[in-house]
CSV table of C-alpha atoms and ligand atoms in Angstrom, one decimal:
chain,number,residue,atom,x,y,z
A,13,MET,CA,-4.5,17.2,-17.1
A,14,ILE,CA,-3.3,14.0,-15.4
A,15,VAL,CA,-5.4,11.2,-15.0
A,16,VAL,CA,-3.9,8.1,-13.1
A,17,ARG,CA,-5.9,5.4,-11.4
A,18,PHE,CA,-5.8,2.4,-9.2
A,19,ALA,CA,-7.6,-0.9,-10.8
A,20,PRO,CA,-8.1,-3.1,-8.1
A,21,SER,CA,-9.6,-6.2,-7.8
A,22,PRO,CA,-11.7,-7.0,-4.9
A,23,THR,CA,-11.6,-10.7,-5.0
A,24,GLY,CA,-9.4,-10.7,-1.3
A,25,TYR,CA,-7.4,-8.2,1.2
A,26,MET,CA,-4.8,-5.5,-0.1
A,27,HIS,CA,-1.5,-7.0,0.2
A,28,ILE,CA,2.0,-4.7,0.2
A,29,GLY,CA,1.4,-5.1,-3.6
A,30,ASN,CA,-1.4,-3.6,-4.3
A,31,LEU,CA,-0.8,-0.7,-2.1
A,32,ARG,CA,2.4,0.5,-3.8
A,33,THR,CA,0.5,0.4,-6.8
A,34,ALA,CA,-2.1,2.8,-5.6
A,35,LEU,CA,0.7,4.9,-4.0
A,36,LEU,CA,2.6,4.7,-6.7
A,37,ASN,CA,0.6,6.0,-8.9
A,38,TYR,CA,-0.3,8.9,-6.4
A,39,LEU,CA,3.1,9.9,-5.9
A,40,PHE,CA,3.9,9.9,-9.4
A,41,ALA,CA,0.4,12.3,-9.5
A,42,LEU,CA,1.5,14.6,-7.2
A,43,SER,CA,5.0,14.7,-8.5
A,44,ALA,CA,3.9,15.6,-12.2
A,45,LYS,CA,1.3,18.5,-10.5
A,46,LYS,CA,4.3,19.7,-8.4
A,47,ARG,CA,6.6,19.8,-11.9
A,48,THR,CA,4.1,21.1,-14.1
A,49,GLY,CA,1.7,23.1,-12.5
A,50,GLU,CA,-1.0,21.0,-14.1
A,51,ASP,CA,-3.9,19.4,-11.5
A,52,PHE,CA,-4.6,16.0,-11.2
A,53,SER,CA,-7.0,13.2,-11.4
A,54,PHE,CA,-7.3,10.2,-9.5
A,55,VAL,CA,-10.0,7.0,-10.2
A,56,LEU,CA,-10.5,3.9,-8.3
A,57,ARG,CA,-11.7,1.8,-10.1
A,58,MET,CA,-12.9,-1.8,-9.0
A,59,ASP,CA,-12.5,-4.6,-11.4
A,60,ASP,CA,-15.5,-6.4,-10.4
A,61,THR,CA,-16.6,-8.5,-12.9
A,62,ASP,CA,-15.4,-11.6,-11.5
A,63,THR,CA,-18.9,-11.8,-9.7
A,64,GLU,CA,-18.0,-15.0,-8.2
A,65,ARG,CA,-14.6,-13.7,-6.2
A,66,SER,CA,-15.5,-10.6,-5.9
A,67,LYS,CA,-17.3,-9.9,-2.3
A,68,PRO,CA,-18.7,-6.2,-1.3
A,69,GLU,CA,-16.1,-7.4,2.1
A,70,TYR,CA,-13.1,-6.6,0.5
A,71,GLU,CA,-14.4,-3.8,-1.5
A,72,GLN,CA,-15.6,-1.6,1.7
A,73,ALA,CA,-11.5,-3.3,2.7
A,74,VAL,CA,-10.5,-1.7,-0.8
A,75,TYR,CA,-12.3,2.0,0.5
A,76,GLU,CA,-11.3,1.3,4.1
A,77,ASP,CA,-7.0,1.4,3.3
A,78,MET,CA,-7.4,4.1,0.7
A,79,ARG,CA,-9.1,6.3,3.2
A,80,TRP,CA,-6.7,4.8,6.1
A,81,LEU,CA,-4.2,5.7,3.9
A,82,GLY,CA,-4.5,8.9,3.1
A,83,ILE,CA,-5.4,8.4,-0.4
A,84,SER,CA,-8.8,10.1,-2.4
A,85,TRP,CA,-10.3,9.4,-4.9
A,86,ASP,CA,-11.9,11.9,-7.6
A,87,ARG,CA,-13.7,9.5,-8.8
A,88,LEU,CA,-15.3,5.9,-8.5
A,89,GLU,CA,-16.1,3.2,-10.8
A,90,HIS,CA,-17.5,-0.6,-11.1
A,91,GLN,CA,-17.0,-2.7,-14.0
A,92,SER,CA,-19.8,-4.7,-12.9
A,93,LYS,CA,-22.0,-1.6,-13.7
A,94,ARG,CA,-20.3,-1.3,-17.4
A,95,LEU,CA,-21.4,-4.2,-19.2
A,96,ASP,CA,-23.8,-3.4,-21.9
A,97,ARG,CA,-21.1,-0.7,-22.3
A,98,TYR,CA,-18.8,-3.8,-23.2
A,99,ASN,CA,-21.0,-5.1,-25.1
A,100,GLN,CA,-21.8,-2.5,-26.9
A,101,VAL,CA,-17.8,-2.2,-28.2
A,102,LEU,CA,-17.7,-6.2,-28.7
A,103,GLU,CA,-20.7,-6.3,-31.1
A,104,ASP,CA,-18.4,-2.9,-33.2
A,105,PHE,CA,-15.0,-5.1,-32.9
A,106,LYS,CA,-17.5,-7.8,-34.6
A,107,LYS,CA,-18.8,-6.4,-37.1
A,108,ARG,CA,-15.6,-5.2,-37.8
A,109,GLY,CA,-13.6,-8.6,-37.7
A,110,LEU,CA,-11.5,-7.5,-35.0
A,111,VAL,CA,-12.6,-10.8,-33.1
A,112,TYR,CA,-13.4,-14.2,-33.7
A,113,ALA,CA,-15.2,-16.8,-32.2
A,114,CYS,CA,-13.8,-19.9,-30.3
A,115,TYR,CA,-15.0,-22.8,-29.4
A,116,GLU,CA,-12.1,-25.2,-27.8
A,117,THR,CA,-12.9,-26.2,-24.6
A,118,ALA,CA,-10.2,-25.3,-21.3
A,119,GLU,CA,-9.0,-28.6,-21.7
A,120,GLU,CA,-8.5,-28.9,-25.2
A,121,LEU,CA,-6.7,-25.6,-25.7
A,122,GLU,CA,-4.4,-27.3,-22.5
A,123,TYR,CA,-3.4,-30.1,-24.5
A,124,LYS,CA,-2.5,-28.0,-27.1
A,125,ARG,CA,-0.1,-25.9,-25.5
A,126,ARG,CA,1.1,-29.1,-24.0
A,127,ARG,CA,2.0,-30.8,-27.0
A,128,GLN,CA,3.4,-26.8,-28.6
A,129,ARG,CA,5.9,-27.0,-25.7
A,130,ALA,CA,6.8,-30.6,-26.1
A,131,ARG,CA,8.0,-30.0,-29.5
A,132,GLY,CA,10.1,-26.6,-28.7
A,133,LEU,CA,7.5,-23.9,-29.5
A,134,PRO,CA,6.3,-21.1,-27.5
A,135,PRO,CA,2.4,-21.8,-26.4
A,136,VAL,CA,1.1,-19.0,-28.8
A,137,TYR,CA,-2.9,-20.2,-29.6
A,138,ASP,CA,-2.9,-21.3,-33.2
A,139,ARG,CA,-6.4,-19.2,-34.2
A,140,ALA,CA,-8.2,-22.7,-35.3
A,141,GLY,CA,-11.1,-20.4,-34.2
A,142,LEU,CA,-10.5,-17.9,-37.2
A,143,LYS,CA,-10.0,-21.2,-39.7
A,144,LEU,CA,-13.4,-22.3,-39.1
A,145,SER,CA,-16.3,-22.0,-41.6
A,146,GLU,CA,-20.0,-20.9,-41.3
A,147,GLU,CA,-21.3,-24.1,-41.7
A,148,GLU,CA,-18.6,-26.0,-39.4
A,149,LYS,CA,-19.3,-23.7,-36.3
A,150,LYS,CA,-23.5,-24.4,-36.6
A,151,GLU,CA,-22.1,-28.1,-36.3
A,152,LEU,CA,-20.6,-27.1,-33.1
A,153,GLU,CA,-23.0,-25.0,-31.7
A,154,ALA,CA,-25.6,-28.1,-32.4
A,155,GLN,CA,-22.8,-30.2,-30.7
A,156,GLY,CA,-23.9,-27.8,-27.2
A,157,ARG,CA,-20.8,-26.2,-27.1
A,158,LYS,CA,-21.2,-22.0,-26.9
A,159,PRO,CA,-18.5,-19.5,-28.6
A,160,HIS,CA,-15.8,-17.6,-26.5
A,161,TYR,CA,-13.6,-14.7,-28.9
A,162,ARG,CA,-10.8,-13.9,-29.1
A,163,PHE,CA,-9.0,-10.7,-30.2
A,164,LYS,CA,-7.4,-10.8,-33.8
A,165,LEU,CA,-4.7,-9.0,-33.1
A,166,GLU,CA,-2.6,-7.6,-35.8
A,167,HIS,CA,0.9,-9.5,-36.5
A,168,LYS,CA,3.2,-6.5,-36.0
A,169,GLU,CA,5.6,-4.8,-33.8
A,170,THR,CA,3.7,-2.9,-31.0
A,171,SER,CA,6.3,-0.5,-28.9
A,172,TRP,CA,5.6,2.2,-26.2
A,173,ASP,CA,8.1,3.9,-24.5
A,174,ASP,CA,7.9,2.8,-20.7
A,175,ILE,CA,8.4,5.5,-17.6
A,176,VAL,CA,10.4,2.6,-16.1
A,177,ARG,CA,11.6,0.0,-18.4
A,178,GLY,CA,12.3,2.4,-21.0
A,179,HIS,CA,11.3,1.4,-25.2
A,180,CYS,CA,9.5,-1.7,-25.5
A,181,SER,CA,8.9,-3.4,-28.3
A,182,TYR,CA,6.5,-6.7,-28.5
A,183,ASN,CA,5.7,-8.6,-32.0
A,184,GLY,CA,1.5,-9.2,-32.2
A,185,ALA,CA,2.9,-12.7,-33.8
A,186,HIS,CA,4.3,-13.5,-30.7
A,187,LEU,CA,1.4,-13.2,-28.5
A,188,SER,CA,-2.1,-15.7,-28.5
A,189,ASP,CA,-4.8,-13.6,-29.2
A,190,PRO,CA,-6.4,-12.6,-25.9
A,191,ILE,CA,-10.1,-14.0,-25.4
A,192,ILE,CA,-11.8,-11.5,-24.6
A,193,VAL,CA,-15.6,-13.3,-24.1
A,194,ARG,CA,-16.0,-16.0,-22.4
A,195,GLU,CA,-18.8,-18.9,-23.5
A,196,ASP,CA,-20.9,-18.0,-20.8
A,197,GLY,CA,-21.1,-14.2,-22.0
A,198,THR,CA,-18.6,-12.6,-19.1
A,199,PHE,CA,-15.6,-10.3,-20.2
A,200,PRO,CA,-12.1,-11.2,-18.3
A,201,TYR,CA,-10.1,-8.4,-17.5
A,202,MET,CA,-8.3,-7.6,-21.0
A,203,LEU,CA,-11.0,-5.6,-22.8
A,204,PRO,CA,-12.9,-3.7,-20.0
A,205,SER,CA,-9.6,-2.3,-18.7
A,206,VAL,CA,-9.1,-0.7,-21.7
A,207,ILE,CA,-12.2,0.5,-22.6
A,208,ASP,CA,-12.8,2.5,-19.2
A,209,ASP,CA,-9.2,3.7,-19.3
A,210,VAL,CA,-10.5,5.4,-22.7
A,211,ASP,CA,-13.8,6.5,-21.7
A,212,PHE,CA,-12.2,7.9,-18.3
A,213,GLY,CA,-9.4,9.7,-20.1
A,214,ILE,CA,-6.7,8.0,-18.3
A,215,THR,CA,-3.5,9.3,-19.0
A,216,HIS,CA,-1.0,7.3,-17.0
A,217,ILE,CA,-1.3,3.9,-16.2
A,218,ILE,CA,0.6,2.9,-13.4
A,219,ARG,CA,0.7,-0.7,-13.1
A,220,GLY,CA,3.4,-3.6,-11.9
A,221,GLU,CA,5.4,-5.4,-14.6
A,222,ASP,CA,3.2,-8.7,-14.9
A,223,HIS,CA,1.4,-6.7,-16.8
A,224,VAL,CA,3.6,-5.7,-19.5
A,225,THR,CA,2.6,-8.2,-21.9
A,226,ASN,CA,-0.9,-7.4,-21.6
A,227,THR,CA,0.5,-4.0,-22.4
A,228,ALA,CA,1.3,-4.8,-25.6
A,229,VAL,CA,-2.1,-6.6,-26.6
A,230,GLN,CA,-4.1,-4.0,-24.7
A,231,ILE,CA,-2.2,-0.8,-27.0
A,232,GLN,CA,-3.5,-2.5,-29.8
A,233,MET,CA,-7.0,-2.2,-28.1
A,234,PHE,CA,-6.7,1.2,-27.1
A,235,GLU,CA,-5.8,1.5,-31.3
A,236,ALA,CA,-8.5,0.0,-32.5
A,237,LEU,CA,-10.8,1.9,-30.4
A,238,GLY,CA,-9.0,5.0,-31.9
A,239,ALA,CA,-8.2,6.8,-28.5
A,240,LYS,CA,-4.8,7.9,-27.7
A,241,VAL,CA,-3.1,5.2,-26.2
A,242,PRO,CA,-1.7,6.4,-22.1
A,243,VAL,CA,1.7,6.4,-21.0
A,244,PHE,CA,2.7,3.6,-19.4
A,245,GLY,CA,5.0,2.7,-16.1
A,246,HIS,CA,5.8,-0.3,-15.1
A,247,PRO,CA,7.8,-0.4,-11.6
A,248,PRO,CA,9.4,-4.2,-11.1
A,249,LEU,CA,7.4,-6.4,-8.8
A,250,LEU,CA,8.1,-6.8,-4.6
A,251,THR,CA,9.6,-9.6,-4.0
A,252,GLY,CA,10.0,-10.5,-0.3
A,253,ARG,CA,11.1,-13.8,1.8
A,254,GLU,CA,8.0,-15.7,-0.6
A,255,GLY,CA,9.3,-15.0,-3.5
A,256,LYS,CA,7.1,-12.9,-5.5
A,257,LEU,CA,4.3,-11.7,-3.6
A,258,SER,CA,0.9,-11.6,-3.6
A,259,LYS,CA,-2.7,-12.7,-2.5
A,260,ARG,CA,-2.3,-16.5,-2.7
A,261,LEU,CA,1.2,-16.4,-0.9
A,262,GLY,CA,-0.3,-15.1,2.3
A,263,SER,CA,1.6,-11.9,2.8
A,264,LEU,CA,0.7,-9.8,5.6
A,265,SER,CA,-2.2,-7.9,4.2
A,266,SER,CA,-2.3,-3.7,4.7
A,267,ARG,CA,-5.0,-4.8,7.3
A,268,GLU,CA,-2.6,-7.4,9.6
A,269,LEU,CA,0.4,-3.9,9.3
A,270,ARG,CA,-2.5,-1.6,10.7
A,271,ASP,CA,-2.8,-3.7,13.6
A,272,GLU,CA,0.0,-3.9,13.7
A,273,GLY,CA,0.5,-0.3,14.6
A,274,ILE,CA,2.6,0.2,11.2
A,275,GLU,CA,1.9,4.1,10.0
A,276,PRO,CA,0.7,4.8,6.3
A,277,MET,CA,3.2,6.8,6.2
A,278,THR,CA,5.7,4.5,7.4
A,279,ILE,CA,4.4,2.3,4.0
A,280,ALA,CA,4.3,5.3,1.9
A,281,CYS,CA,8.0,6.5,2.6
A,282,LEU,CA,9.4,2.7,2.2
A,283,LEU,CA,7.7,2.3,-0.7
A,284,ALA,CA,8.7,5.3,-2.6
A,285,ARG,CA,12.2,4.6,-2.7
A,286,LEU,CA,12.5,0.6,-2.4
A,287,GLY,CA,13.7,0.2,-5.7
A,288,THR,CA,15.6,3.0,-5.9
A,289,SER,CA,18.8,3.6,-5.3
A,290,ASP,CA,17.7,7.3,-3.2
A,291,PRO,CA,17.7,6.6,0.8
A,292,VAL,CA,14.7,6.6,2.4
A,293,VAL,CA,13.1,10.6,3.7
A,294,VAL,CA,11.1,10.4,6.4
A,295,CYS,CA,7.9,12.8,5.3
A,296,HIS,CA,4.3,13.0,6.9
A,297,GLN,CA,2.5,14.5,4.5
A,298,TRP,CA,1.4,12.9,1.4
A,299,ASP,CA,2.5,16.1,-0.5
A,300,GLU,CA,6.3,16.5,0.9
A,301,LEU,CA,6.8,12.8,-0.8
A,302,GLY,CA,5.3,13.6,-3.6
A,303,ASP,CA,7.8,16.9,-4.2
A,304,HIS,CA,11.1,14.2,-3.7
A,305,PHE,CA,9.8,11.4,-6.1
A,306,ASP,CA,10.2,10.4,-9.5
A,307,LEU,CA,9.7,7.2,-11.0
A,308,THR,CA,12.3,7.0,-13.4
A,309,LEU,CA,14.6,6.4,-10.9
A,310,PHE,CA,13.2,3.1,-10.1
A,311,GLY,CA,15.7,-0.2,-11.8
A,312,ARG,CA,14.4,-3.0,-13.8
A,313,ALA,CA,16.0,-5.0,-11.0
A,314,GLN,CA,13.7,-6.5,-9.0
A,315,PRO,CA,13.0,-5.0,-4.5
A,316,HIS,CA,13.9,-7.0,-2.1
A,317,PHE,CA,10.9,-6.2,0.8
A,318,ASP,CA,11.0,-7.2,3.9
A,319,THR,CA,8.8,-6.7,6.3
A,320,GLU,CA,10.9,-6.1,8.9
A,321,ASP,CA,12.1,-3.1,7.5
A,322,LEU,CA,8.6,-1.4,8.1
A,323,PHE,CA,8.8,-2.1,11.9
A,324,LYS,CA,12.4,-0.2,11.7
A,325,LEU,CA,11.3,2.7,9.8
A,326,ASN,CA,7.8,2.8,11.9
A,327,PRO,CA,9.4,4.5,15.4
A,328,ARG,CA,11.1,7.4,13.0
A,329,ILE,CA,8.1,8.5,11.2
A,330,VAL,CA,6.0,7.7,14.4
A,331,ARG,CA,8.8,10.0,16.8
A,332,SER,CA,9.2,13.0,14.3
A,333,MET,CA,5.4,12.8,14.4
A,334,PRO,CA,4.0,16.5,15.4
A,335,LEU,CA,1.4,16.6,18.1
A,336,ALA,CA,-1.3,17.5,15.7
A,337,GLU,CA,-1.0,14.5,13.8
A,338,VAL,CA,-0.5,12.1,16.9
A,339,ASN,CA,-4.0,13.8,18.4
A,340,ALA,CA,-5.8,13.2,15.0
A,341,ARG,CA,-4.6,9.5,15.6
A,342,LEU,CA,-6.0,9.2,19.5
A,343,LYS,CA,-8.7,10.8,18.7
A,344,GLU,CA,-8.9,8.1,15.8
A,345,ARG,CA,-8.2,4.9,19.0
A,346,GLY,CA,-10.8,7.0,20.5
A,347,GLU,CA,-8.3,7.6,23.5
A,348,PRO,CA,-7.1,11.6,25.1
A,349,GLU,CA,-5.3,13.9,23.4
A,350,ILE,CA,-1.8,14.5,25.3
A,351,SER,CA,0.1,17.6,25.9
A,352,GLU,CA,3.3,18.7,23.8
A,353,ALA,CA,5.1,18.2,27.2
A,354,PHE,CA,4.3,15.0,26.9
A,355,TRP,CA,4.9,14.0,23.9
A,356,ALA,CA,7.9,15.7,23.8
A,357,ALA,CA,8.8,13.4,26.7
A,358,ILE,CA,7.8,10.3,25.7
A,359,SER,CA,8.7,10.2,21.9
A,360,PRO,CA,11.9,8.7,21.7
A,361,ASN,CA,10.7,6.0,23.8
A,362,ILE,CA,8.1,4.9,21.7
A,363,ASP,CA,7.7,2.9,18.0
A,364,LYS,CA,3.8,2.8,17.5
A,365,ILE,CA,0.9,5.0,18.6
A,366,ALA,CA,-0.3,2.3,19.9
A,367,ASP,CA,2.9,2.4,23.0
A,368,ILE,CA,1.7,6.1,23.9
A,369,ALA,CA,-1.4,4.4,26.0
A,370,GLN,CA,1.2,2.5,28.5
A,371,TRP,CA,3.6,6.0,29.0
A,372,GLU,CA,-0.2,8.0,29.4
A,373,LYS,CA,-0.8,5.1,32.6
A,374,ILE,CA,2.7,5.6,34.3
A,375,CYS,CA,2.7,9.3,34.0
A,376,PHE,CA,-0.3,10.1,35.3
A,377,HIS,CA,-2.3,7.5,37.2
A,378,ASP,CA,-2.2,7.8,41.4
A,379,ASP,CA,-0.7,4.8,42.2
A,380,VAL,CA,2.8,4.4,44.1
A,381,TYR,CA,5.5,1.3,42.8
A,382,GLN,CA,6.6,-0.9,44.9
A,383,ILE,CA,10.5,-0.5,45.1
A,384,ASP,CA,13.2,-1.9,47.4
A,385,GLU,CA,13.8,-0.3,51.1
A,386,ALA,CA,17.1,1.1,50.7
A,387,ASP,CA,15.8,2.9,46.8
A,388,ARG,CA,12.5,4.1,49.1
A,389,SER,CA,15.0,5.5,52.3
A,390,PHE,CA,17.1,7.6,49.7
A,391,CYS,CA,14.0,8.8,48.4
A,392,ARG,CA,11.9,10.3,50.9
A,393,GLN,CA,15.8,11.7,51.9
A,394,VAL,CA,16.5,14.0,48.6
A,395,VAL,CA,12.3,14.2,48.7
A,396,ASP,CA,12.9,17.3,50.2
A,397,PHE,CA,16.0,18.8,47.8
A,398,LEU,CA,13.1,19.3,44.7
A,399,PRO,CA,13.3,23.6,44.1
A,400,GLU,CA,10.1,25.5,44.9
A,401,GLY,CA,8.7,26.6,41.6
A,402,ASP,CA,6.5,25.1,38.9
A,403,PHE,CA,8.6,22.6,37.5
A,404,ASP,CA,10.3,22.3,34.2
A,405,GLU,CA,12.9,20.9,31.9
A,406,THR,CA,15.9,22.5,33.8
A,407,THR,CA,14.2,21.7,37.8
A,408,PHE,CA,15.9,17.7,37.3
A,409,GLY,CA,19.1,19.1,37.0
A,410,LEU,CA,19.1,21.9,39.9
A,411,TRP,CA,17.2,18.6,42.5
A,412,THR,CA,19.6,16.6,41.5
A,413,THR,CA,23.7,18.8,41.5
A,414,LEU,CA,21.9,19.3,45.0
A,415,ILE,CA,21.2,16.0,45.9
A,416,LYS,CA,25.0,15.0,45.1
A,417,GLU,CA,26.0,18.0,47.2
A,418,LYS,CA,24.0,16.9,50.3
A,419,THR,CA,24.6,12.6,49.8
A,420,GLY,CA,27.7,12.5,47.7
A,421,LYS,CA,25.7,9.8,45.4
A,422,LYS,CA,26.1,10.1,41.8
A,423,GLY,CA,25.6,7.9,38.3
A,424,LYS,CA,23.3,4.8,38.5
A,425,ASP,CA,22.7,5.2,42.3
A,426,LEU,CA,21.0,8.4,42.3
A,427,PHE,CA,19.3,8.1,38.7
A,428,HIS,CA,18.1,4.5,39.8
A,429,PRO,CA,16.5,4.7,42.7
A,430,ILE,CA,14.3,7.8,41.8
A,431,ARG,CA,13.5,6.4,38.2
A,432,MET,CA,12.0,3.9,40.1
A,433,ALA,CA,10.1,6.0,41.9
A,434,LEU,CA,7.8,7.8,39.4
A,435,THR,CA,7.8,5.3,36.9
A,436,GLY,CA,8.1,1.5,38.5
A,437,ARG,CA,11.0,0.5,35.0
A,438,GLU,CA,14.1,0.4,34.9
A,439,GLN,CA,14.3,2.7,31.6
A,440,GLY,CA,12.0,5.2,30.1
A,441,PRO,CA,12.2,8.8,28.4
A,442,GLU,CA,14.1,11.3,29.8
A,443,LEU,CA,13.6,12.3,33.9
A,444,LYS,CA,14.1,16.0,32.4
A,445,MET,CA,11.3,15.6,30.6
A,446,LEU,CA,9.0,13.8,32.7
A,447,LEU,CA,9.4,14.8,36.1
A,448,PRO,CA,7.6,19.0,34.3
A,449,VAL,CA,5.4,15.9,32.6
A,450,ILE,CA,4.2,14.6,36.2
A,451,GLY,CA,4.1,17.6,38.3
A,452,ARG,CA,5.3,18.2,41.9
A,453,GLU,CA,2.1,16.5,43.3
A,454,LYS,CA,2.6,12.7,42.4
A,455,THR,CA,6.2,13.4,42.2
A,456,ILE,CA,6.4,14.5,46.1
A,457,MET,CA,4.1,11.2,46.2
A,458,ARG,CA,5.6,8.4,44.0
A,459,MET,CA,8.8,9.3,46.2
A,460,GLN,CA,7.3,9.5,49.6
A,461,GLY,CA,5.8,5.6,48.5
B,7,LIG,N1,-7.1,-5.7,-11.4
B,7,LIG,C1,-5.9,-5.4,-12.2
B,7,LIG,C2,-4.8,-5.7,-11.1
B,7,LIG,O1,-5.2,-6.1,-9.8
B,7,LIG,C3,-5.7,-3.9,-12.8
B,7,LIG,C4,-4.5,-4.2,-13.4
B,7,LIG,C5,-4.9,-2.6,-14.1
B,7,LIG,O2,-4.0,-1.7,-13.4
B,7,LIG,O3,-4.4,-2.6,-15.7
B,7,LIG,O4,-4.0,-6.5,-11.6
């Protein structure tokens, strides 16, 4: 069984880059299910070990965003609740000589890095901690220093076949031994993530390429835990007008996108293709989008993301939405459901669900529109030519043919006054579609003024 995970840190509102990671994992699992028939499981993991920056409101926002996107999870985990487990692994690693204590302060480490750079050397940790004798350590601790711990990387080639990047290989000698416990006893992301991935049986890890060097380090940790190494896929990060997208750059958060009327499927359809050379397909269901998805088609170049592209795609998604879905959306918004005929009439004219309300008002209110005198007298004259019986999509054609015959008016001179009387606007949905929606009674009333 395929097990994927999405592991946000609840330290801010999610932005498009986070949503992308969540949806690429989900689509990958859906597409694998389609290909192999194998079921999958989706783990949502809160990377909340940073107790100062993690906030309950950001965590709630993650749930809300995921629900909004329509991605459900089969298992929910919190790193903050698993500290005993991480400490247990740490003790085991200590016993096996896989970790070592270090005593440098952040300033001292920074000084070392600066000196290395000045000499043209890569800023790789010099393993000074590893060379300390027991007496030296005692002495440092007597001075009031507390140890932090680093994982001792093997100086060997670590490689994997990345779904997106192909064969990847890093030599441990060129990487700094990662700090896995800070001097205050807290765990940075690196080791807990691996322990969780092992314990939760994660089979595939899809995450941004900013984690590629972490992967080389983490593979050695999987090996140290005696676990099977998952399959990795690192799609390139999105670039935007602001350069690399990140929370700090103030990119649009998912809630802002939602407030702007962007549909979750607009985001999903666009991001399922951005970075591939395939065109966007308009889908309304995750399953359907999953059928077309292939992570191996993602290229190595950073795709350019422009929020404008979401605004351009959104009308295509909304206009082709099945009525049941439109009504579900309206219900969520506390707005009344609409009929098939009304939707068929107005859908070509709306860009987002919120636009429906305005046409609803236009079609169903009881007032008449103020129009200029010449138009009014024309409308009063032609209202009598309305065909008998219930209005349907043929009514407008029959009516206007008769008007042409009787008045000699055609084109704009004919349509414009009627549109103004019926809708109060210069432009809008096709009148042939609107007429049955507005109905005989209101049409007569609005024509007469
Ligand atoms: N919390 C990490 C992040 O948001 C997760 C990285 C990972 O997927 O391993 O970057």
